[in-house]
Short mmCIF file of C-alpha atoms in Angstrom, two decimals:
data_model
loop_
_atom_site.label_atom_id
_atom_site.label_comp_id
_atom_site.label_asym_id
_atom_site.label_seq_id
_atom_site.Cartn_x
_atom_site.Cartn_y
_atom_site.Cartn_z
CA UNK A 1 0.62 13.80 -12.14
CA UNK A 2 3.53 11.44 -11.73
CA UNK A 3 5.93 10.50 -8.96
CA UNK A 4 9.52 9.42 -9.44
CA UNK A 5 12.05 7.27 -7.62
CA UNK A 6 15.56 6.24 -8.56
CA UNK A 7 16.73 2.71 -7.68
CA UNK A 8 20.36 1.69 -7.41
CA UNK A 9 21.07 -2.04 -6.98
CA UNK A 10 23.10 -3.44 -4.09
CA UNK A 11 25.21 -6.56 -4.63
CA UNK A 12 26.74 -9.32 -2.51
CA UNK A 13 30.26 -10.77 -2.83
CA UNK A 14 29.16 -12.89 -5.80
CA UNK A 15 27.81 -9.77 -7.53
CA UNK A 16 24.22 -10.96 -7.11
CA UNK A 17 21.58 -8.30 -6.49
CA UNK A 18 20.30 -8.45 -2.91
CA UNK A 19 18.36 -5.18 -2.83
CA UNK A 20 18.02 -1.62 -4.08
CA UNK A 21 18.48 1.77 -2.49
CA UNK A 22 15.49 4.01 -3.23
CA UNK A 23 16.45 7.61 -3.95
CA UNK A 24 13.81 10.34 -4.05
CA UNK A 25 13.39 12.29 -7.29
CA UNK A 26 10.81 14.89 -8.26
CA UNK A 27 11.28 14.58 -12.01
CA UNK A 28 12.98 12.57 -14.71
CA UNK A 29 16.30 14.29 -14.04
CA UNK A 30 18.38 11.73 -12.11
CA UNK A 31 19.48 14.06 -9.31
CA UNK A 32 18.28 14.73 -5.78
CA UNK A 33 16.04 17.83 -5.74
CA UNK A 34 16.59 20.78 -3.42
CA UNK A 35 13.92 19.92 -0.87
CA UNK A 36 13.96 19.11 2.84
CA UNK A 37 15.09 15.56 3.68
CA UNK A 38 11.99 14.93 5.80
CA UNK A 39 9.72 15.96 2.94
CA UNK A 40 11.67 13.77 0.51
CA UNK A 41 11.34 10.71 2.75
CA UNK A 42 7.65 11.32 3.42
CA UNK A 43 6.92 11.63 -0.28
CA UNK A 44 9.00 8.59 -1.15
CA UNK A 45 7.14 6.48 1.41
CA UNK A 46 3.72 7.80 0.39
CA UNK A 47 4.20 7.68 -3.36
CA UNK A 48 6.18 4.46 -3.69
CA UNK A 49 5.13 2.26 -0.79
CA UNK A 50 1.51 3.16 -0.18
CA UNK A 51 0.63 3.63 -3.84
CA UNK A 52 -2.18 1.47 -5.11
CA UNK A 53 -1.23 -1.31 -7.47
CA UNK A 54 2.40 -0.27 -7.67
CA UNK A 55 4.48 -3.29 -6.71
CA UNK A 56 7.64 -2.56 -8.66
CA UNK A 57 9.37 -1.44 -5.47
CA UNK A 58 8.26 -4.57 -3.64
CA UNK A 59 9.29 -7.39 -5.95
CA UNK A 60 12.19 -9.58 -5.02
CA UNK A 61 14.84 -8.00 -2.85
CA UNK A 62 14.69 -5.50 -0.01
CA UNK A 63 14.64 -1.76 -0.54
CA UNK A 64 17.02 0.50 1.40
CA UNK A 65 15.40 3.81 2.37
CA UNK A 66 17.05 6.87 3.96
CA UNK A 67 15.29 8.23 7.04
CA UNK A 68 16.23 11.60 8.58
CA UNK A 69 16.07 12.20 12.33
CA UNK A 70 12.48 13.43 12.62
CA UNK A 71 11.06 10.57 10.57
CA UNK A 72 12.86 8.03 12.75
CA UNK A 73 11.90 9.44 16.14
CA UNK A 74 8.30 9.65 14.90
CA UNK A 75 8.58 5.94 13.94
CA UNK A 76 7.55 6.49 10.33
CA UNK A 77 9.23 3.21 9.23
CA UNK A 78 6.45 1.31 11.03
CA UNK A 79 4.23 2.22 8.05
CA UNK A 80 6.35 -0.07 5.88
CA UNK A 81 6.51 -3.88 5.72
CA UNK A 82 9.51 -5.05 7.77
CA UNK A 83 10.11 -7.94 5.37
CA UNK A 84 10.61 -5.57 2.43
CA UNK A 85 12.77 -2.71 3.65
CA UNK A 86 16.06 -1.76 5.25
CA UNK A 87 15.90 1.39 7.37
CA UNK A 88 18.91 3.63 6.72
CA UNK A 89 19.82 6.06 9.51
CA UNK A 90 20.80 9.17 7.56
CA UNK A 91 24.28 10.54 8.32
CA UNK A 92 22.75 13.83 9.49
CA UNK A 93 20.93 12.12 12.38
CA UNK A 94 21.98 13.10 15.90
CA UNK A 95 22.85 10.04 18.05
CA UNK A 96 20.92 11.21 21.10
CA UNK A 97 18.63 9.37 23.55
CA UNK A 98 15.53 10.14 21.49
CA UNK A 99 17.00 8.48 18.40
CA UNK A 100 18.42 5.58 20.42
CA UNK A 101 15.00 4.68 21.83
CA UNK A 102 13.43 4.86 18.36
CA UNK A 103 16.08 2.58 16.83
CA UNK A 104 15.79 0.14 19.72
CA UNK A 105 12.01 0.01 19.22
CA UNK A 106 12.31 -0.56 15.46
CA UNK A 107 14.88 -3.31 16.07
CA UNK A 108 12.51 -5.01 18.51
CA UNK A 109 9.76 -4.83 15.89
CA UNK A 110 11.97 -6.85 13.54
CA UNK A 111 13.23 -4.19 11.12
CA UNK A 112 16.69 -4.38 9.54
CA UNK A 113 18.63 -1.19 10.29
CA UNK A 114 21.66 0.33 8.53
CA UNK A 115 23.94 3.26 9.40
CA UNK A 116 24.32 5.30 6.23
CA UNK A 117 27.57 7.09 5.22
CA UNK A 118 29.01 6.13 8.59
CA UNK A 119 31.91 8.00 10.19
CA UNK A 120 33.03 6.79 13.59
CA UNK A 121 31.80 8.76 16.58
CA UNK A 122 31.81 7.22 20.07
CA UNK A 123 28.19 8.33 20.50
CA UNK A 124 27.16 5.68 17.97
CA UNK A 125 28.77 2.90 19.99
CA UNK A 126 25.60 1.95 21.89
CA UNK A 127 23.63 1.79 18.63
CA UNK A 128 25.75 -1.05 17.24
CA UNK A 129 23.79 -3.79 19.07
CA UNK A 130 20.65 -2.72 17.16
CA UNK A 131 22.29 -2.18 13.76
CA UNK A 132 22.61 -4.88 11.10
CA UNK A 133 24.53 -3.03 8.36
CA UNK A 134 27.15 -0.27 8.36
CA UNK A 135 27.52 1.62 5.07
CA UNK A 136 30.87 3.27 4.31
CA UNK A 137 31.31 5.81 1.51
CA UNK A 138 34.57 4.92 -0.26
CA UNK A 139 34.90 8.36 -1.87
CA UNK A 140 34.15 10.36 1.26
CA UNK A 141 36.30 8.28 3.64
CA UNK A 142 38.88 7.20 1.14
CA UNK A 143 39.30 3.58 0.06
CA UNK A 144 42.18 2.81 2.42
CA UNK A 145 40.51 4.27 5.51
CA UNK A 146 37.22 2.49 4.77
CA UNK A 147 38.97 -0.86 4.28
CA UNK A 148 40.95 -0.37 7.51
CA UNK A 149 37.74 0.27 9.43
CA UNK A 150 36.27 -3.02 8.22
CA UNK A 151 39.42 -5.00 8.98
CA UNK A 152 39.58 -3.53 12.50
CA UNK A 153 35.89 -4.11 13.31
CA UNK A 154 35.20 -7.62 12.09
CA UNK A 155 34.30 -8.51 15.70
CA UNK A 156 31.09 -6.47 15.36
CA UNK A 157 27.98 -8.50 14.57
CA UNK A 158 27.19 -6.40 11.52
CA UNK A 159 27.55 -6.55 7.75
CA UNK A 160 29.58 -3.89 5.93
CA UNK A 161 28.38 -2.23 2.74
CA UNK A 162 30.77 -0.35 0.45
CA UNK A 163 29.13 2.69 -1.17
CA UNK A 164 30.47 4.64 -4.19
CA UNK A 165 32.34 1.67 -5.63
CA UNK A 166 33.41 3.32 -8.88
CA UNK A 167 36.06 0.97 -10.29
CA UNK A 168 37.03 -2.67 -10.50
CA UNK A 169 40.10 -1.95 -8.35
CA UNK A 170 37.90 -0.43 -5.61
CA UNK A 171 35.62 -3.46 -5.72
CA UNK A 172 38.54 -5.89 -5.38
CA UNK A 173 40.12 -3.93 -2.53
CA UNK A 174 36.87 -3.68 -0.57
CA UNK A 175 36.09 -7.36 -1.23
CA UNK A 176 39.50 -8.38 0.12
CA UNK A 177 39.06 -6.13 3.17
CA UNK A 178 35.91 -8.01 4.14
CA UNK A 179 33.02 -5.91 2.86
CA UNK A 180 29.81 -7.96 2.48
CA UNK A 181 27.78 -5.75 0.16
CA UNK A 182 28.61 -3.30 -2.63
CA UNK A 183 26.95 -0.35 -4.37
CA UNK A 184 28.19 2.14 -6.94
CA UNK A 185 28.64 3.19 -10.54
CA UNK A 186 31.04 0.29 -11.20
CA UNK A 187 27.98 -1.98 -11.04
CA UNK A 188 25.08 0.23 -12.06
CA UNK A 189 23.87 3.81 -12.13
CA UNK A 190 20.49 4.59 -10.49
CA UNK A 191 17.46 3.85 -12.67
CA UNK A 192 14.59 6.36 -12.55
CA UNK A 193 11.11 4.85 -12.29
CA UNK A 194 8.04 6.89 -13.12
CA UNK A 195 4.46 6.07 -12.21
CA UNK A 196 1.12 7.75 -11.70
CA UNK A 197 0.89 9.57 -8.39
CA UNK A 198 -1.83 8.19 -6.14
CA UNK A 199 -4.17 10.64 -4.43
CA UNK A 200 -4.59 10.49 -0.68
CA UNK A 201 -8.29 9.66 -1.10
CA UNK A 202 -7.35 6.53 -3.05
CA UNK A 203 -4.96 5.40 -0.33
CA UNK A 204 -7.70 5.64 2.28
CA UNK A 205 -10.08 3.83 -0.04
CA UNK A 206 -7.74 0.88 -0.45
CA UNK A 207 -7.16 0.74 3.32
CA UNK A 208 -10.90 0.52 3.90
CA UNK A 209 -11.40 -2.12 1.24
CA UNK A 210 -8.55 -4.16 2.70
CA UNK A 211 -10.17 -3.99 6.12
CA UNK A 212 -13.63 -5.15 5.04
CA UNK A 213 -12.03 -7.97 3.03
CA UNK A 214 -10.67 -9.53 6.24
CA UNK A 215 -12.34 -12.12 8.45
CA UNK A 216 -13.49 -11.08 11.00
CA UNK A 217 -14.03 -7.37 10.39
CA UNK A 218 -11.83 -5.17 12.57
CA UNK A 219 -14.30 -2.54 13.80
CA UNK A 220 -11.64 -0.53 15.62
CA UNK A 221 -9.45 -0.28 12.51
CA UNK A 222 -12.39 0.81 10.35
CA UNK A 223 -13.33 3.44 12.89
CA UNK A 224 -9.75 4.71 12.94
CA UNK A 225 -9.54 4.97 9.13
CA UNK A 226 -12.92 6.65 8.74
CA UNK A 227 -12.33 9.14 11.54
CA UNK A 228 -9.10 10.26 9.88
CA UNK A 229 -10.96 11.71 6.89
CA UNK A 230 -13.67 14.35 7.14
CA UNK A 231 -15.43 13.63 3.84
CA UNK A 232 -15.40 9.89 4.51
CA UNK A 233 -16.84 10.37 8.01
CA UNK A 234 -19.58 12.58 6.62
CA UNK A 235 -20.51 10.07 3.95
CA UNK A 236 -20.79 7.16 6.37
CA UNK A 237 -23.01 9.01 8.85
CA UNK A 238 -25.27 10.21 6.06
CA UNK A 239 -25.62 6.68 4.72
CA UNK A 240 -26.46 5.18 8.09
CA UNK A 241 -28.97 7.88 9.05
CA UNK A 242 -30.68 7.99 5.67
CA UNK A 243 -30.85 4.22 5.25
CA UNK A 244 -32.42 3.58 8.65
CA UNK A 245 -35.81 5.27 8.93
CA UNK A 246 -36.66 3.57 12.23
CA UNK A 247 -34.03 5.48 14.18
CA UNK A 248 -35.53 7.54 17.00
CA UNK A 249 -32.49 9.80 17.10
CA UNK A 250 -29.82 10.25 14.40
CA UNK A 251 -26.56 8.40 14.85
CA UNK A 252 -23.82 10.89 15.58
CA UNK A 253 -20.61 8.92 16.11
CA UNK A 254 -18.62 6.49 13.96
CA UNK A 255 -18.50 3.89 16.71
CA UNK A 256 -22.24 4.08 17.21
CA UNK A 257 -22.80 3.75 13.46
CA UNK A 258 -20.51 0.73 13.13
CA UNK A 259 -22.06 -1.10 16.08
CA UNK A 260 -25.56 -0.36 14.80
CA UNK A 261 -24.80 -1.75 11.36
CA UNK A 262 -23.28 -5.04 12.47
CA UNK A 263 -20.74 -7.03 10.48
CA UNK A 264 -22.89 -7.99 7.48
CA UNK A 265 -24.27 -4.53 6.72
CA UNK A 266 -20.95 -2.96 7.63
CA UNK A 267 -19.22 -4.61 4.68
CA UNK A 268 -21.85 -3.32 2.31
CA UNK A 269 -21.95 0.21 3.67
CA UNK A 270 -18.20 0.62 3.93
CA UNK A 271 -17.88 -0.72 0.41
CA UNK A 272 -20.34 1.89 -0.79
CA UNK A 273 -18.66 4.70 1.13
CA UNK A 274 -15.17 3.69 0.00
CA UNK A 275 -16.32 3.56 -3.61
CA UNK A 276 -17.94 6.96 -3.28
CA UNK A 277 -14.70 8.30 -1.85
CA UNK A 278 -12.69 6.87 -4.73
CA UNK A 279 -15.14 8.33 -7.23
CA UNK A 280 -14.99 11.94 -6.01
CA UNK A 281 -13.14 13.01 -9.16
CA UNK A 282 -14.83 10.51 -11.47
CA UNK A 283 -17.99 10.75 -13.59
CA UNK A 284 -21.13 10.14 -11.57
CA UNK A 285 -22.18 7.48 -14.07
CA UNK A 286 -19.16 5.31 -13.26
CA UNK A 287 -19.89 5.39 -9.55
CA UNK A 288 -23.59 4.69 -10.13
CA UNK A 289 -22.79 1.73 -12.35
CA UNK A 290 -20.41 0.34 -9.74
CA UNK A 291 -23.13 0.44 -7.07
CA UNK A 292 -25.70 -0.89 -9.49
CA UNK A 293 -23.57 -3.93 -10.37
CA UNK A 294 -22.93 -4.61 -6.70
CA UNK A 295 -26.61 -4.58 -5.79
CA UNK A 296 -27.61 -6.61 -8.84
CA UNK A 297 -25.11 -9.35 -7.93
CA UNK A 298 -26.57 -9.43 -4.42
CA UNK A 299 -30.15 -9.67 -5.71
CA UNK A 300 -29.28 -12.42 -8.20
CA UNK A 301 -27.75 -14.51 -5.41
CA UNK A 302 -30.89 -13.96 -3.30
CA UNK A 303 -33.08 -15.24 -6.15
CA UNK A 304 -30.91 -18.24 -6.95
CA UNK A 305 -30.29 -21.41 -4.92
CA UNK A 306 -26.62 -20.42 -4.71
CA UNK A 307 -24.70 -20.86 -1.44
CA UNK A 308 -22.72 -17.68 -2.12
CA UNK A 309 -23.05 -15.22 0.81
CA UNK A 310 -24.83 -12.10 -0.41
CA UNK A 311 -22.10 -9.88 1.07
CA UNK A 312 -19.51 -11.59 -1.13
CA UNK A 313 -21.71 -11.13 -4.19
CA UNK A 314 -22.17 -7.44 -3.37
CA UNK A 315 -18.45 -6.78 -2.94
CA UNK A 316 -17.55 -8.78 -6.06
CA UNK A 317 -19.96 -6.67 -8.11
CA UNK A 318 -18.51 -3.47 -6.68
CA UNK A 319 -14.89 -4.58 -7.09
CA UNK A 320 -15.55 -5.49 -10.73
CA UNK A 321 -15.19 -1.79 -11.64
CA UNK A 322 -12.54 -0.92 -9.08
CA UNK A 323 -9.82 -0.70 -11.74
CA UNK A 324 -11.73 2.07 -13.53
CA UNK A 325 -12.38 3.94 -10.29
CA UNK A 326 -8.75 3.82 -9.14
CA UNK A 327 -6.98 3.90 -12.54
CA UNK A 328 -4.99 0.77 -11.76
CA UNK A 329 -5.04 -2.82 -12.95
CA UNK A 330 -7.56 -5.07 -11.23
CA UNK A 331 -4.93 -7.78 -10.76
CA UNK A 332 -2.68 -5.39 -8.81
CA UNK A 333 -5.56 -4.13 -6.69
CA UNK A 334 -6.68 -7.64 -5.78
CA UNK A 335 -3.17 -8.49 -4.59
CA UNK A 336 -3.47 -5.60 -2.14
CA UNK A 337 -6.97 -6.58 -1.03
CA UNK A 338 -6.01 -10.20 -0.28
CA UNK A 339 -9.49 -11.53 -1.05
CA UNK A 340 -10.38 -15.18 -0.75
CA UNK A 341 -9.08 -17.17 -3.76
CA UNK A 342 -12.53 -17.96 -5.15
CA UNK A 343 -13.50 -14.26 -5.15
CA UNK A 344 -10.27 -13.31 -6.92
CA UNK A 345 -10.83 -16.07 -9.49
CA UNK A 346 -14.37 -14.81 -10.14
CA UNK A 347 -13.19 -11.24 -10.71
CA UNK A 348 -10.11 -11.96 -12.80
CA UNK A 349 -11.21 -15.05 -14.71
CA UNK A 350 -14.99 -15.27 -14.14
CA UNK A 351 -14.50 -18.68 -12.57
CA UNK A 352 -16.87 -20.49 -10.22
CA UNK A 353 -20.47 -19.71 -9.34
CA UNK A 354 -19.64 -16.13 -8.43
CA UNK A 355 -17.94 -15.77 -11.80
CA UNK A 356 -21.18 -16.92 -13.44
CA UNK A 357 -23.07 -14.20 -11.57
CA UNK A 358 -20.61 -11.56 -12.80
CA UNK A 359 -20.85 -12.92 -16.36
CA UNK A 360 -24.62 -12.61 -16.19
CA UNK A 361 -24.37 -9.00 -15.06
CA UNK A 362 -21.83 -8.31 -17.84
CA UNK A 363 -24.17 -9.81 -20.42
CA UNK A 364 -27.15 -7.81 -19.16
CA UNK A 365 -25.11 -4.58 -19.24
CA UNK A 366 -24.21 -5.29 -22.87
CA UNK A 367 -27.78 -6.34 -23.78
CA UNK A 368 -26.39 -9.69 -24.95
CA UNK A 369 -29.63 -11.61 -24.50
CA UNK A 370 -28.21 -14.90 -25.75
CA UNK A 371 -25.56 -14.86 -23.00
CA UNK A 372 -28.20 -13.73 -20.50
CA UNK A 373 -30.24 -16.84 -21.33
CA UNK A 374 -27.15 -19.03 -20.92
CA UNK A 375 -26.35 -17.38 -17.60
CA UNK A 376 -29.90 -17.86 -16.35
CA UNK A 377 -29.78 -21.53 -17.21
CA UNK A 378 -26.49 -22.04 -15.39
CA UNK A 379 -27.69 -20.33 -12.21
CA UNK A 380 -31.26 -21.62 -12.22
CA UNK A 381 -32.78 -18.17 -12.69
CA UNK A 382 -35.60 -16.88 -14.85
CA UNK A 383 -35.08 -13.93 -17.15
CA UNK A 384 -37.82 -12.13 -15.20
CA UNK A 385 -35.77 -12.50 -11.99
CA UNK A 386 -32.78 -10.98 -13.76
CA UNK A 387 -34.94 -8.09 -14.93
CA UNK A 388 -36.30 -7.58 -11.41
CA UNK A 389 -32.76 -7.67 -9.98
CA UNK A 390 -31.71 -5.01 -12.42
CA UNK A 391 -34.63 -2.70 -11.63
CA UNK A 392 -34.10 -3.05 -7.88
CA UNK A 393 -30.40 -2.35 -8.34
CA UNK A 394 -31.05 0.77 -10.44
CA UNK A 395 -33.44 2.20 -7.85
CA UNK A 396 -31.07 1.47 -4.98
CA UNK A 397 -28.02 2.92 -6.78
CA UNK A 398 -29.89 6.09 -7.70
CA UNK A 399 -30.91 6.59 -4.06
CA UNK A 400 -27.29 6.16 -2.98
CA UNK A 401 -25.93 8.64 -5.49
CA UNK A 402 -28.57 11.20 -4.60
CA UNK A 403 -27.17 11.11 -1.07
CA UNK A 404 -23.62 11.58 -2.31
CA UNK A 405 -24.18 14.26 -4.90
CA UNK A 406 -26.96 16.26 -3.23
CA UNK A 407 -24.52 18.97 -2.11
CA UNK A 408 -23.02 19.54 -5.54
#
């Protein structure tokens, strides 16, 4: 399955690109589909801003996104990074108190706000103090009327953007009138981008992995993410209850489970649960191998004189197969996770002591005994310790997967 978005560049007076308007598409045909505006915006946000490893819409300039009334009053733009977007108030929005309070709130949060396809109505007057850009459609208003509006309203503390600039003459006229930004076929037609659609389970997975990558761990945020997904909640409670045989009574709430685990075990368990969640539609063997590599890295660090925290070794081993689990490049995923530089270097380039541990696991997986011997020498390990680490990891991973797949 694929998702689509059309991008049309926006230029300044020097014809330099300062951003792009994102236009929802549901196929390779470069035309807006016949679907509800709220649905279009929701899908555009989900598929192009929360998609794993997809940073094409983020690079460089800001992206202008249309928001209909319901999306604005529900404060959907807060899901997006304020440094990357411009919120466009769709022309169909009703300038009532509900919308006014939403725009005021978004302005206070630091978002840049634009009025799209603007036609003057006195009800919009109070919005001007919270608006940064006014977009005028040259074809809908007429070139002369649009230029007159700009000339007569230069006192407003806003920038003016000319839409539907179709010819050189229209560009020159709008430039002379005082427009600041320009968009239209004279410069460029929208370009359709196509990429793999990301499943909701993958989005939750990346949110969890981001959270456990932070210092310190935000327990409240983890609880919020887990409680939003039934299968994820079920997995975590099963893990905690099955992994702790000393419990007098089973743990029955997410908060109770998270407090019981503590920060160190929490990272490991959430990593396991998130990986299980990502692997729901993947072969069991891939998930098992991911867990196995994680545990083996942890055991190798325990055997060695390394100063690497075992939690970091565990997560590095698990993340080493994250690209296969989420069908995205590891480099893109690590940008989203914002791991410490030395962990990223170990995963991408096998650098540092943690990189040596991953190399040793790679060599053992491939039965490359010469490289295993080299790895043992570098980390001060015996080949017997590597063998023991592997056997412990296999047993542990099999126990984990039995928990996950027992209801199949």
